[in-house]
PDB file of C-alpha atoms and ligand atoms in Angstrom:
ATOM      1  CA  MET A   1       0.000   0.000   0.000  1.00 78.00           C
ATOM      2  CA  VAL A   2       1.295   3.478  -0.843  1.00 93.00           C
ATOM      3  CA  LYS A   3       1.991   5.440   2.310  1.00 97.00           C
ATOM      4  CA  PRO A   4       0.007   8.690   2.615  1.00 98.00           C
ATOM      5  CA  SER A   5       2.056  11.838   2.062  1.00 98.00           C
ATOM      6  CA  VAL A   6       2.435  14.127   5.055  1.00 98.00           C
ATOM      7  CA  PHE A   7       3.832  17.642   5.371  1.00 98.00           C
ATOM      8  CA  VAL A   8       5.062  18.802   8.800  1.00 98.00           C
ATOM      9  CA  THR A   9       5.139  22.591   8.998  1.00 98.00           C
ATOM     10  CA  ARG A  10       7.695  22.934  11.852  1.00 98.00           C
ATOM     11  CA  ARG A  11      10.471  20.764  13.316  1.00 98.00           C
ATOM     12  CA  TRP A  12       9.208  18.276  15.930  1.00 98.00           C
ATOM     13  CA  PRO A  13      11.037  16.233  18.590  1.00 98.00           C
ATOM     14  CA  ALA A  14      13.411  13.792  16.861  1.00 97.00           C
ATOM     15  CA  ALA A  15      11.723  10.648  18.203  1.00 97.00           C
ATOM     16  CA  VAL A  16       8.372  11.668  16.712  1.00 98.00           C
ATOM     17  CA  GLU A  17       9.831  12.742  13.381  1.00 98.00           C
ATOM     18  CA  ALA A  18      11.554   9.329  13.160  1.00 98.00           C
ATOM     19  CA  LYS A  19       8.316   7.440  13.827  1.00 98.00           C
ATOM     20  CA  LEU A  20       6.401   9.612  11.366  1.00 98.00           C
ATOM     21  CA  ALA A  21       9.017   8.888   8.692  1.00 97.00           C
ATOM     22  CA  GLU A  22       8.651   5.129   9.299  1.00 97.00           C
ATOM     23  CA  ASP A  23       4.896   5.166   8.787  1.00 96.00           C
ATOM     24  CA  TYR A  24       4.321   7.913   6.202  1.00 98.00           C
ATOM     25  CA  ASN A  25       5.927   9.643   3.221  1.00 98.00           C
ATOM     26  CA  VAL A  26       7.024  12.645   5.194  1.00 98.00           C
ATOM     27  CA  VAL A  27       8.352  16.025   4.099  1.00 98.00           C
ATOM     28  CA  LEU A  28       9.713  18.250   6.866  1.00 97.00           C
ATOM     29  CA  ASN A  29      10.037  22.011   6.776  1.00 96.00           C
ATOM     30  CA  THR A  30      13.747  21.746   7.546  1.00 94.00           C
ATOM     31  CA  GLY A  31      14.198  25.533   7.760  1.00 95.00           C
ATOM     32  CA  ASP A  32      11.613  25.549  10.618  1.00 97.00           C
ATOM     33  CA  LYS A  33      10.260  28.945   9.504  1.00 94.00           C
ATOM     34  CA  PRO A  34       6.493  29.624   9.586  1.00 93.00           C
ATOM     35  CA  LEU A  35       4.920  29.208   6.148  1.00 93.00           C
ATOM     36  CA  SER A  36       3.248  32.084   4.312  1.00 92.00           C
ATOM     37  CA  PRO A  37      -0.433  31.718   3.286  1.00 92.00           C
ATOM     38  CA  ALA A  38       0.744  30.986  -0.286  1.00 92.00           C
ATOM     39  CA  GLU A  39       3.124  28.264   0.913  1.00 94.00           C
ATOM     40  CA  LEU A  40       0.412  26.765   3.107  1.00 95.00           C
ATOM     41  CA  ARG A  41      -1.968  26.691   0.137  1.00 94.00           C
ATOM     42  CA  ASP A  42       0.733  25.009  -1.909  1.00 95.00           C
ATOM     43  CA  THR A  43       1.175  22.205   0.649  1.00 96.00           C
ATOM     44  CA  LEU A  44      -2.608  21.703   0.819  1.00 97.00           C
ATOM     45  CA  GLY A  45      -2.566  21.015  -2.896  1.00 96.00           C
ATOM     46  CA  LYS A  46       0.210  18.416  -2.669  1.00 97.00           C
ATOM     47  CA  PHE A  47      -0.053  16.345   0.522  1.00 98.00           C
ATOM     48  CA  ASP A  48      -2.667  13.950   1.937  1.00 98.00           C
ATOM     49  CA  ALA A  49      -2.103  15.353   5.431  1.00 98.00           C
ATOM     50  CA  VAL A  50      -0.669  18.623   6.708  1.00 98.00           C
ATOM     51  CA  LEU A  51       0.455  18.864  10.333  1.00 98.00           C
ATOM     52  CA  PRO A  52       0.334  22.537  11.391  1.00 98.00           C
ATOM     53  CA  THR A  53       0.989  24.364  14.646  1.00 98.00           C
ATOM     54  CA  VAL A  54      -0.212  27.600  16.214  1.00 97.00           C
ATOM     55  CA  THR A  55       2.264  29.541  14.013  1.00 96.00           C
ATOM     56  CA  ASP A  56       0.464  28.483  10.813  1.00 96.00           C
ATOM     57  CA  LYS A  57      -2.277  30.980  10.151  1.00 94.00           C
ATOM     58  CA  LEU A  58      -4.784  28.815   8.300  1.00 96.00           C
ATOM     59  CA  THR A  59      -7.101  31.764   7.891  1.00 94.00           C
ATOM     60  CA  ALA A  60     -10.002  32.154   5.478  1.00 94.00           C
ATOM     61  CA  GLU A  61      -7.461  33.740   3.088  1.00 89.00           C
ATOM     62  CA  ALA A  62      -5.005  30.838   3.323  1.00 91.00           C
ATOM     63  CA  LEU A  63      -7.855  28.365   2.854  1.00 94.00           C
ATOM     64  CA  ASP A  64      -9.438  30.269  -0.028  1.00 92.00           C
ATOM     65  CA  ILE A  65      -8.963  27.486  -2.572  1.00 94.00           C
ATOM     66  CA  PRO A  66     -11.469  25.434  -4.543  1.00 95.00           C
ATOM     67  CA  ALA A  67     -10.207  22.034  -3.329  1.00 95.00           C
ATOM     68  CA  THR A  68      -7.304  20.344  -1.573  1.00 97.00           C
ATOM     69  CA  GLN A  69      -5.378  17.131  -1.888  1.00 97.00           C
ATOM     70  CA  THR A  70      -5.114  17.322   1.905  1.00 98.00           C
ATOM     71  CA  ARG A  71      -7.881  15.527   3.795  1.00 98.00           C
ATOM     72  CA  ILE A  72      -6.681  15.989   7.347  1.00 98.00           C
ATOM     73  CA  LEU A  73      -5.002  18.780   9.330  1.00 98.00           C
ATOM     74  CA  GLY A  74      -3.370  17.051  12.293  1.00 98.00           C
ATOM     75  CA  ASN A  75      -2.758  20.059  14.490  1.00 98.00           C
ATOM     76  CA  TYR A  76       0.189  19.840  16.890  1.00 98.00           C
ATOM     77  CA  GLY A  77      -1.313  21.624  19.904  1.00 98.00           C
ATOM     78  CA  VAL A  78      -4.611  21.768  21.712  1.00 97.00           C
ATOM     79  CA  GLY A  79      -5.730  25.250  20.602  1.00 97.00           C
ATOM     80  CA  PHE A  80      -6.863  25.459  16.993  1.00 97.00           C
ATOM     81  CA  SER A  81      -8.151  29.020  16.685  1.00 96.00           C
ATOM     82  CA  HIS A  82      -5.460  29.611  14.004  1.00 96.00           C
ATOM     83  CA  ILE A  83      -7.533  27.387  11.690  1.00 97.00           C
ATOM     84  CA  CYS A  84     -10.627  28.984  10.113  1.00 96.00           C
ATOM     85  CA  GLU A  85     -13.321  26.514  11.057  1.00 96.00           C
ATOM     86  CA  SER A  86     -15.844  27.363   8.344  1.00 96.00           C
ATOM     87  CA  SER A  87     -13.209  27.246   5.572  1.00 97.00           C
ATOM     88  CA  ALA A  88     -11.933  23.900   6.850  1.00 98.00           C
ATOM     89  CA  ARG A  89     -15.492  22.555   6.886  1.00 97.00           C
ATOM     90  CA  ASN A  90     -16.187  23.874   3.372  1.00 97.00           C
ATOM     91  CA  LEU A  91     -13.086  22.095   2.110  1.00 97.00           C
ATOM     92  CA  GLY A  92     -14.191  18.882   3.831  1.00 97.00           C
ATOM     93  CA  LEU A  93     -11.039  18.813   5.966  1.00 98.00           C
ATOM     94  CA  THR A  94     -10.874  16.756   9.120  1.00 98.00           C
ATOM     95  CA  VAL A  95      -9.063  18.633  11.891  1.00 98.00           C
ATOM     96  CA  THR A  96      -7.600  17.046  15.029  1.00 98.00           C
ATOM     97  CA  ASN A  97      -5.760  18.479  18.037  1.00 98.00           C
ATOM     98  CA  THR A  98      -3.679  17.158  20.959  1.00 98.00           C
ATOM     99  CA  PRO A  99      -5.589  17.529  24.249  1.00 98.00           C
ATOM    100  CA  ASP A 100      -4.674  15.992  27.640  1.00 97.00           C
ATOM    101  CA  VAL A 101      -0.971  15.404  27.028  1.00 98.00           C
ATOM    102  CA  LEU A 102       0.006  19.018  27.660  1.00 98.00           C
ATOM    103  CA  SER A 103      -2.472  19.900  30.401  1.00 98.00           C
ATOM    104  CA  GLU A 104      -0.165  19.316  33.364  1.00 98.00           C
ATOM    105  CA  CYS A 105       2.817  21.115  31.847  1.00 98.00           C
ATOM    106  CA  THR A 106       0.716  24.084  30.742  1.00 98.00           C
ATOM    107  CA  ALA A 107      -0.797  24.345  34.227  1.00 99.00           C
ATOM    108  CA  ASP A 108       2.719  24.125  35.701  1.00 99.00           C
ATOM    109  CA  LEU A 109       3.682  27.107  33.579  1.00 99.00           C
ATOM    110  CA  ALA A 110       0.566  29.065  34.556  1.00 99.00           C
ATOM    111  CA  MET A 111       1.485  28.439  38.201  1.00 99.00           C
ATOM    112  CA  THR A 112       5.066  29.523  37.460  1.00 99.00           C
ATOM    113  CA  LEU A 113       3.756  32.803  36.045  1.00 99.00           C
ATOM    114  CA  LEU A 114       1.397  33.302  38.971  1.00 99.00           C
ATOM    115  CA  LEU A 115       4.226  32.849  41.460  1.00 99.00           C
ATOM    116  CA  MET A 116       6.647  34.965  39.433  1.00 98.00           C
ATOM    117  CA  VAL A 117       4.345  37.950  39.217  1.00 98.00           C
ATOM    118  CA  ALA A 118       3.184  37.697  42.851  1.00 98.00           C
ATOM    119  CA  ARG A 119       6.741  37.436  44.159  1.00 98.00           C
ATOM    120  CA  ARG A 120       8.236  39.896  41.660  1.00 98.00           C
ATOM    121  CA  ALA A 121      10.680  37.285  40.359  1.00 98.00           C
ATOM    122  CA  GLY A 122      11.094  38.934  36.945  1.00 97.00           C
ATOM    123  CA  GLU A 123      11.871  42.310  38.489  1.00 97.00           C
ATOM    124  CA  GLY A 124      14.333  40.680  40.880  1.00 98.00           C
ATOM    125  CA  GLU A 125      16.181  38.859  38.146  1.00 98.00           C
ATOM    126  CA  ARG A 126      16.364  41.977  35.988  1.00 97.00           C
ATOM    127  CA  GLU A 127      17.787  43.930  38.914  1.00 98.00           C
ATOM    128  CA  LEU A 128      20.367  41.283  39.767  1.00 98.00           C
ATOM    129  CA  ARG A 129      21.535  40.745  36.183  1.00 98.00           C
ATOM    130  CA  GLY A 130      21.596  44.524  35.688  1.00 98.00           C
ATOM    131  CA  GLY A 131      24.122  44.761  38.520  1.00 98.00           C
ATOM    132  CA  SER A 132      21.970  47.064  40.648  1.00 98.00           C
ATOM    133  CA  TRP A 133      21.211  44.765  43.598  1.00 98.00           C
ATOM    134  CA  THR A 134      22.539  46.413  46.768  1.00 98.00           C
ATOM    135  CA  GLY A 135      21.684  43.573  49.156  1.00 98.00           C
ATOM    136  CA  TRP A 136      18.924  42.373  51.488  1.00 98.00           C
ATOM    137  CA  ARG A 137      16.648  44.903  53.157  1.00 98.00           C
ATOM    138  CA  PRO A 138      13.199  44.604  54.737  1.00 98.00           C
ATOM    139  CA  THR A 139      11.529  46.765  52.102  1.00 98.00           C
ATOM    140  CA  HIS A 140      13.173  45.289  49.028  1.00 98.00           C
ATOM    141  CA  LEU A 141      10.905  43.977  46.203  1.00 98.00           C
ATOM    142  CA  VAL A 142       8.129  43.099  48.589  1.00 98.00           C
ATOM    143  CA  GLY A 143       5.531  40.986  46.795  1.00 98.00           C
ATOM    144  CA  THR A 144       2.202  39.355  47.576  1.00 98.00           C
ATOM    145  CA  LYS A 145       1.535  36.136  49.494  1.00 98.00           C
ATOM    146  CA  VAL A 146      -0.017  33.447  47.302  1.00 98.00           C
ATOM    147  CA  SER A 147      -1.069  30.769  49.815  1.00 98.00           C
ATOM    148  CA  GLY A 148      -4.681  30.944  50.930  1.00 98.00           C
ATOM    149  CA  LYS A 149      -5.732  33.559  48.360  1.00 98.00           C
ATOM    150  CA  THR A 150      -8.627  33.283  45.901  1.00 99.00           C
ATOM    151  CA  LEU A 151      -7.917  32.180  42.345  1.00 99.00           C
ATOM    152  CA  GLY A 152     -10.476  32.745  39.604  1.00 99.00           C
ATOM    153  CA  ILE A 153     -10.224  30.377  36.665  1.00 99.00           C
ATOM    154  CA  ILE A 154     -11.874  31.345  33.375  1.00 99.00           C
ATOM    155  CA  GLY A 155     -12.357  28.175  31.312  1.00 98.00           C
ATOM    156  CA  TYR A 156     -12.544  24.988  33.376  1.00 98.00           C
ATOM    157  CA  GLY A 157     -11.392  22.434  30.834  1.00 98.00           C
ATOM    158  CA  ARG A 158      -8.482  20.081  31.366  1.00 98.00           C
ATOM    159  CA  ILE A 159      -5.821  22.774  31.807  1.00 98.00           C
ATOM    160  CA  GLY A 160      -8.028  24.929  34.025  1.00 98.00           C
ATOM    161  CA  GLN A 161      -8.702  21.919  36.252  1.00 98.00           C
ATOM    162  CA  GLU A 162      -4.986  21.095  36.498  1.00 98.00           C
ATOM    163  CA  MET A 163      -4.339  24.715  37.481  1.00 99.00           C
ATOM    164  CA  ALA A 164      -7.006  24.466  40.179  1.00 99.00           C
ATOM    165  CA  ARG A 165      -5.441  21.258  41.520  1.00 98.00           C
ATOM    166  CA  ARG A 166      -2.042  22.917  41.878  1.00 99.00           C
ATOM    167  CA  ALA A 167      -3.420  26.083  43.413  1.00 99.00           C
ATOM    168  CA  HIS A 168      -5.855  24.415  45.812  1.00 99.00           C
ATOM    169  CA  HIS A 169      -3.919  21.351  46.945  1.00 98.00           C
ATOM    170  CA  GLY A 170      -0.468  22.953  46.739  1.00 98.00           C
ATOM    171  CA  PHE A 171      -1.162  26.485  47.925  1.00 98.00           C
ATOM    172  CA  GLY A 172      -4.459  26.195  49.795  1.00 98.00           C
ATOM    173  CA  MET A 173      -6.130  28.630  47.407  1.00 99.00           C
ATOM    174  CA  ASP A 174      -9.903  29.009  47.143  1.00 99.00           C
ATOM    175  CA  ILE A 175     -11.059  28.368  43.603  1.00 99.00           C
ATOM    176  CA  LEU A 176     -13.785  30.235  41.741  1.00 99.00           C
ATOM    177  CA  VAL A 177     -14.663  29.106  38.243  1.00 98.00           C
ATOM    178  CA  TYR A 178     -16.328  30.679  35.251  1.00 98.00           C
ATOM    179  CA  ASN A 179     -17.121  28.267  32.425  1.00 98.00           C
ATOM    180  CA  ARG A 180     -19.657  28.520  29.592  1.00 97.00           C
ATOM    181  CA  SER A 181     -21.230  25.169  30.414  1.00 98.00           C
ATOM    182  CA  THR A 182     -22.084  23.863  33.871  1.00 98.00           C
ATOM    183  CA  ILE A 183     -19.294  21.889  35.505  1.00 98.00           C
ATOM    184  CA  ALA A 184     -20.295  18.623  37.178  1.00 98.00           C
ATOM    185  CA  PRO A 185     -20.424  18.943  40.985  1.00 98.00           C
ATOM    186  CA  GLU A 186     -17.969  16.066  41.451  1.00 98.00           C
ATOM    187  CA  ILE A 187     -15.372  17.847  39.262  1.00 98.00           C
ATOM    188  CA  LEU A 188     -15.799  21.091  41.223  1.00 98.00           C
ATOM    189  CA  ALA A 189     -15.615  19.141  44.495  1.00 98.00           C
ATOM    190  CA  GLN A 190     -12.107  17.865  43.657  1.00 98.00           C
ATOM    191  CA  CYS A 191     -10.781  21.359  44.422  1.00 98.00           C
ATOM    192  CA  LYS A 192     -13.706  22.641  46.498  1.00 98.00           C
ATOM    193  CA  ALA A 193     -14.325  25.024  43.603  1.00 99.00           C
ATOM    194  CA  SER A 194     -17.464  27.133  43.138  1.00 98.00           C
ATOM    195  CA  GLN A 195     -18.817  28.018  39.712  1.00 98.00           C
ATOM    196  CA  VAL A 196     -20.127  31.546  39.169  1.00 98.00           C
ATOM    197  CA  ASP A 197     -22.547  32.625  36.436  1.00 98.00           C
ATOM    198  CA  SER A 198     -20.517  35.331  34.758  1.00 98.00           C
ATOM    199  CA  ILE A 199     -17.010  36.683  34.342  1.00 98.00           C
ATOM    200  CA  ASP A 200     -18.251  39.967  35.762  1.00 98.00           C
ATOM    201  CA  ALA A 201     -19.289  38.169  38.948  1.00 98.00           C
ATOM    202  CA  LEU A 202     -15.951  36.363  39.210  1.00 98.00           C
ATOM    203  CA  LEU A 203     -13.470  39.202  38.694  1.00 99.00           C
ATOM    204  CA  PRO A 204     -14.174  41.393  41.752  1.00 98.00           C
ATOM    205  CA  GLN A 205     -13.817  38.400  44.095  1.00 98.00           C
ATOM    206  CA  CYS A 206     -10.376  37.200  43.021  1.00 98.00           C
ATOM    207  CA  ASP A 207      -6.796  37.896  44.062  1.00 99.00           C
ATOM    208  CA  PHE A 208      -5.562  36.061  40.967  1.00 99.00           C
ATOM    209  CA  VAL A 209      -7.346  35.388  37.672  1.00 99.00           C
ATOM    210  CA  SER A 210      -6.001  32.757  35.283  1.00 99.00           C
ATOM    211  CA  LEU A 211      -7.283  32.377  31.720  1.00 99.00           C
ATOM    212  CA  HIS A 212      -7.757  28.867  30.321  1.00 98.00           C
ATOM    213  CA  CYS A 213     -10.463  29.399  27.706  1.00 98.00           C
ATOM    214  CA  PRO A 214     -10.065  28.933  23.926  1.00 97.00           C
ATOM    215  CA  GLY A 215      -8.975  31.826  21.713  1.00 97.00           C
ATOM    216  CA  GLY A 216     -10.592  32.810  18.427  1.00 95.00           C
ATOM    217  CA  ALA A 217     -13.149  35.412  17.415  1.00 95.00           C
ATOM    218  CA  ALA A 218     -15.690  34.439  20.080  1.00 95.00           C
ATOM    219  CA  ASN A 219     -13.279  35.176  22.941  1.00 98.00           C
ATOM    220  CA  ARG A 220     -11.387  38.095  21.377  1.00 98.00           C
ATOM    221  CA  HIS A 221     -10.919  40.799  24.053  1.00 98.00           C
ATOM    222  CA  LEU A 222     -12.950  38.835  26.583  1.00 98.00           C
ATOM    223  CA  ILE A 223     -10.804  40.699  29.094  1.00 98.00           C
ATOM    224  CA  ASN A 224     -11.256  44.325  28.057  1.00 98.00           C
ATOM    225  CA  ALA A 225     -10.951  47.690  29.821  1.00 98.00           C
ATOM    226  CA  ARG A 226     -14.348  47.355  31.489  1.00 98.00           C
ATOM    227  CA  ARG A 227     -13.560  43.931  32.881  1.00 98.00           C
ATOM    228  CA  LEU A 228     -10.035  44.884  33.965  1.00 98.00           C
ATOM    229  CA  ASP A 229     -11.729  47.622  35.923  1.00 98.00           C
ATOM    230  CA  LEU A 230     -13.759  44.990  37.783  1.00 98.00           C
ATOM    231  CA  MET A 231     -10.596  43.377  39.164  1.00 98.00           C
ATOM    232  CA  LYS A 232      -9.341  44.243  42.648  1.00 98.00           C
ATOM    233  CA  GLU A 233      -6.654  46.899  42.554  1.00 98.00           C
ATOM    234  CA  ASP A 234      -4.036  44.475  43.884  1.00 98.00           C
ATOM    235  CA  ALA A 235      -5.142  41.441  41.826  1.00 98.00           C
ATOM    236  CA  PHE A 236      -3.039  39.675  39.192  1.00 99.00           C
ATOM    237  CA  LEU A 237      -4.012  38.425  35.720  1.00 99.00           C
ATOM    238  CA  ILE A 238      -2.360  35.327  34.210  1.00 99.00           C
ATOM    239  CA  ASN A 239      -2.731  34.281  30.561  1.00 99.00           C
ATOM    240  CA  THR A 240      -1.508  30.971  29.152  1.00 98.00           C
ATOM    241  CA  ALA A 241      -4.526  30.631  26.790  1.00 98.00           C
ATOM    242  CA  ARG A 242      -4.323  32.819  23.687  1.00 98.00           C
ATOM    243  CA  GLY A 243      -3.125  36.395  23.278  1.00 98.00           C
ATOM    244  CA  GLU A 244      -6.302  37.682  21.660  1.00 98.00           C
ATOM    245  CA  VAL A 245      -8.345  36.917  24.785  1.00 98.00           C
ATOM    246  CA  ILE A 246      -6.935  40.095  26.387  1.00 98.00           C
ATOM    247  CA  ASP A 247      -7.204  43.604  24.938  1.00 98.00           C
ATOM    248  CA  GLU A 248      -3.491  44.334  25.282  1.00 98.00           C
ATOM    249  CA  TRP A 249      -3.879  48.075  24.906  1.00 97.00           C
ATOM    250  CA  ALA A 250      -6.353  48.133  27.803  1.00 98.00           C
ATOM    251  CA  LEU A 251      -4.058  45.899  29.854  1.00 98.00           C
ATOM    252  CA  THR A 252      -1.106  48.204  29.228  1.00 98.00           C
ATOM    253  CA  GLN A 253      -3.081  51.222  30.456  1.00 98.00           C
ATOM    254  CA  THR A 254      -4.254  49.254  33.491  1.00 98.00           C
ATOM    255  CA  LEU A 255      -0.687  48.246  34.357  1.00 98.00           C
ATOM    256  CA  ILE A 256       0.842  51.671  33.713  1.00 97.00           C
ATOM    257  CA  TYR A 257      -1.711  53.360  35.972  1.00 97.00           C
ATOM    258  CA  GLY A 258      -1.349  50.621  38.618  1.00 97.00           C
ATOM    259  CA  LEU A 259      -5.044  49.724  38.525  1.00 98.00           C
ATOM    260  CA  ILE A 260      -4.266  46.046  39.202  1.00 98.00           C
ATOM    261  CA  GLY A 261      -1.302  44.437  40.947  1.00 98.00           C
ATOM    262  CA  GLY A 262       0.275  43.005  37.807  1.00 98.00           C
ATOM    263  CA  ALA A 263      -0.023  40.510  34.992  1.00 98.00           C
ATOM    264  CA  ALA A 264       1.865  37.538  33.619  1.00 99.00           C
ATOM    265  CA  LEU A 265       1.553  36.500  29.988  1.00 98.00           C
ATOM    266  CA  ASP A 266       2.774  33.491  28.025  1.00 98.00           C
ATOM    267  CA  VAL A 267       0.810  34.392  24.888  1.00 98.00           C
ATOM    268  CA  PHE A 268       0.390  37.620  22.926  1.00 98.00           C
ATOM    269  CA  ASP A 269      -1.942  39.049  20.329  1.00 97.00           C
ATOM    270  CA  GLY A 270      -0.049  38.834  17.024  1.00 95.00           C
ATOM    271  CA  GLU A 271       2.893  36.994  18.599  1.00 97.00           C
ATOM    272  CA  PRO A 272       5.855  36.881  18.236  1.00 97.00           C
ATOM    273  CA  ARG A 273       5.438  40.646  17.782  1.00 97.00           C
ATOM    274  CA  ILE A 274       5.222  42.194  21.252  1.00 97.00           C
ATOM    275  CA  SER A 275       3.634  45.599  21.730  1.00 94.00           C
ATOM    276  CA  PRO A 276       6.439  48.006  22.772  1.00 95.00           C
ATOM    277  CA  ASP A 277       4.117  49.407  25.448  1.00 94.00           C
ATOM    278  CA  LEU A 278       3.989  46.032  27.196  1.00 96.00           C
ATOM    279  CA  LEU A 279       7.778  46.010  27.386  1.00 95.00           C
ATOM    280  CA  GLN A 280       7.614  49.202  29.482  1.00 94.00           C
ATOM    281  CA  CYS A 281       5.500  47.610  32.223  1.00 96.00           C
ATOM    282  CA  ASP A 282       7.597  46.485  35.172  1.00 95.00           C
ATOM    283  CA  ASN A 283       4.666  44.792  36.915  1.00 96.00           C
ATOM    284  CA  LEU A 284       4.358  42.378  33.980  1.00 98.00           C
ATOM    285  CA  VAL A 285       6.039  38.991  33.552  1.00 98.00           C
ATOM    286  CA  MET A 286       6.344  37.759  29.965  1.00 98.00           C
ATOM    287  CA  LEU A 287       7.386  34.366  28.606  1.00 98.00           C
ATOM    288  CA  PRO A 288       7.640  33.331  24.935  1.00 98.00           C
ATOM    289  CA  HIS A 289       4.704  30.858  24.648  1.00 98.00           C
ATOM    290  CA  LEU A 290       6.322  28.117  26.729  1.00 98.00           C
ATOM    291  CA  GLY A 291       3.126  26.498  28.115  1.00 98.00           C
ATOM    292  CA  SER A 292       3.691  23.023  26.688  1.00 98.00           C
ATOM    293  CA  ALA A 293       7.459  23.356  26.258  1.00 98.00           C
ATOM    294  CA  THR A 294       8.738  20.280  28.071  1.00 98.00           C
ATOM    295  CA  ARG A 295      10.405  17.310  26.408  1.00 98.00           C
ATOM    296  CA  GLU A 296       7.682  15.059  27.765  1.00 98.00           C
ATOM    297  CA  ALA A 297       4.745  17.150  26.574  1.00 98.00           C
ATOM    298  CA  ARG A 298       6.198  17.973  23.172  1.00 98.00           C
ATOM    299  CA  GLU A 299       6.933  14.313  22.436  1.00 98.00           C
ATOM    300  CA  ALA A 300       3.510  13.247  23.678  1.00 98.00           C
ATOM    301  CA  MET A 301       1.879  15.910  21.492  1.00 98.00           C
ATOM    302  CA  GLY A 302       3.670  14.536  18.432  1.00 98.00           C
ATOM    303  CA  PHE A 303       2.708  10.947  19.195  1.00 98.00           C
ATOM    304  CA  ARG A 304      -0.879  12.081  19.740  1.00 98.00           C
ATOM    305  CA  VAL A 305      -0.894  13.583  16.222  1.00 98.00           C
ATOM    306  CA  LEU A 306       0.414  10.254  14.944  1.00 98.00           C
ATOM    307  CA  ASP A 307      -2.430   8.408  16.713  1.00 98.00           C
ATOM    308  CA  ASN A 308      -4.891  10.721  14.995  1.00 98.00           C
ATOM    309  CA  LEU A 309      -3.272  10.192  11.583  1.00 98.00           C
ATOM    310  CA  ASP A 310      -3.261   6.422  12.064  1.00 98.00           C
ATOM    311  CA  ASP A 311      -6.945   6.475  12.990  1.00 98.00           C
ATOM    312  CA  PHE A 312      -7.791   8.617   9.980  1.00 98.00           C
ATOM    313  CA  PHE A 313      -5.833   6.707   7.351  1.00 98.00           C
ATOM    314  CA  GLN A 314      -6.963   3.342   8.742  1.00 97.00           C
ATOM    315  CA  GLY A 315     -10.587   4.384   8.376  1.00 97.00           C
ATOM    316  CA  ARG A 316     -11.411   5.115  12.023  1.00 98.00           C
ATOM    317  CA  ASP A 317     -12.765   8.373  13.416  1.00 97.00           C
ATOM    318  CA  PRO A 318      -9.707  10.122  14.925  1.00 98.00           C
ATOM    319  CA  ARG A 319      -9.891  10.247  18.706  1.00 96.00           C
ATOM    320  CA  ASP A 320      -9.218  13.996  18.823  1.00 98.00           C
ATOM    321  CA  ARG A 321     -11.343  15.160  15.922  1.00 98.00           C
ATOM    322  CA  VAL A 322     -12.422  18.765  16.490  1.00 98.00           C
ATOM    323  CA  ILE A 323     -13.741  19.512  12.975  1.00 97.00           C
TER     324      ILE A 323
HETATM  325  C1  DGY B 401      -1.515  24.679  22.448  1.00 62.06           C
HETATM  326  O1  DGY B 401      -1.464  23.458  22.440  1.00 62.06           O
HETATM  327  O2  DGY B 401      -2.573  25.283  22.281  1.00 62.06           O
HETATM  328  C2  DGY B 401      -0.237  25.414  22.649  1.00 62.06           C
HETATM  329  O3  DGY B 401      -0.481  26.731  23.019  1.00 62.06           O
HETATM  330  C3  DGY B 401       0.565  25.380  21.379  1.00 62.06           C
HETATM  331  O4  DGY B 401      -0.280  25.656  20.320  1.00 62.06           O
END
């Protein structure tokens, strides 16, 4: 049997690339540079499967073609808001993602950000590396205690739940949840969490707010100036979801005027471009989209794409089909 042809848009962990090459006719993007819409369209005309990541903007423009040779987009990552859903449907494409395998590591990183911003770790490191540390003193870089505080979680899927587990069982935090659908009582009970009816009801009650909802048009600027204004003036906002969920201009103003305690971001609107205004905010921790960046998670993500491809090409419904 002829092996299906597969195009991988970015370099993957070596072990997964090797397994892919055993099972499929694979072409790698050896330069590891994001593809332009024209290049993406080109691959869709030539390969049975394309395996994109968050850096491949499979927008309505990129997918504006009459037909594709490609039948499946095996996305490497859980979020798929970079793929235009209606265009993918019109083209009859199956789309899969990689849930579960990155939930713990992404929650670990959200907790890292929460601790960093509360304890001013970024500011401290900048000071030390800049050679301006003058030594211990009682008033130096005094931060905020984390243990026992209230954490609001927006989006209580797998990553949100892992975040709650860390915060509640590790740091004794009280957990408030906003989620579009109702969360089963037994899931909430695992972290003694309470679900509230609206984001507006959640924000004023929290010392920390962590975003774990999907990105995309529906959640664009979910956290805007009005909602930032609902946060306590010493509260912290954490985002490991998608950059577009926060109105960055509004956040910058909020941080510059000290209207909240601080923020910590792993994702940015239009990344890797970072708004110069954000760079001016000292009460902001920023990481370059590292949520799932562990050897374990990145390998597991790759093998999960392979599982989905195997299902698809062997005539089964892929386990992680999202479109
Ligand atoms: C994810 O899986 O959504 C990560 O952010 C990488 O895309």
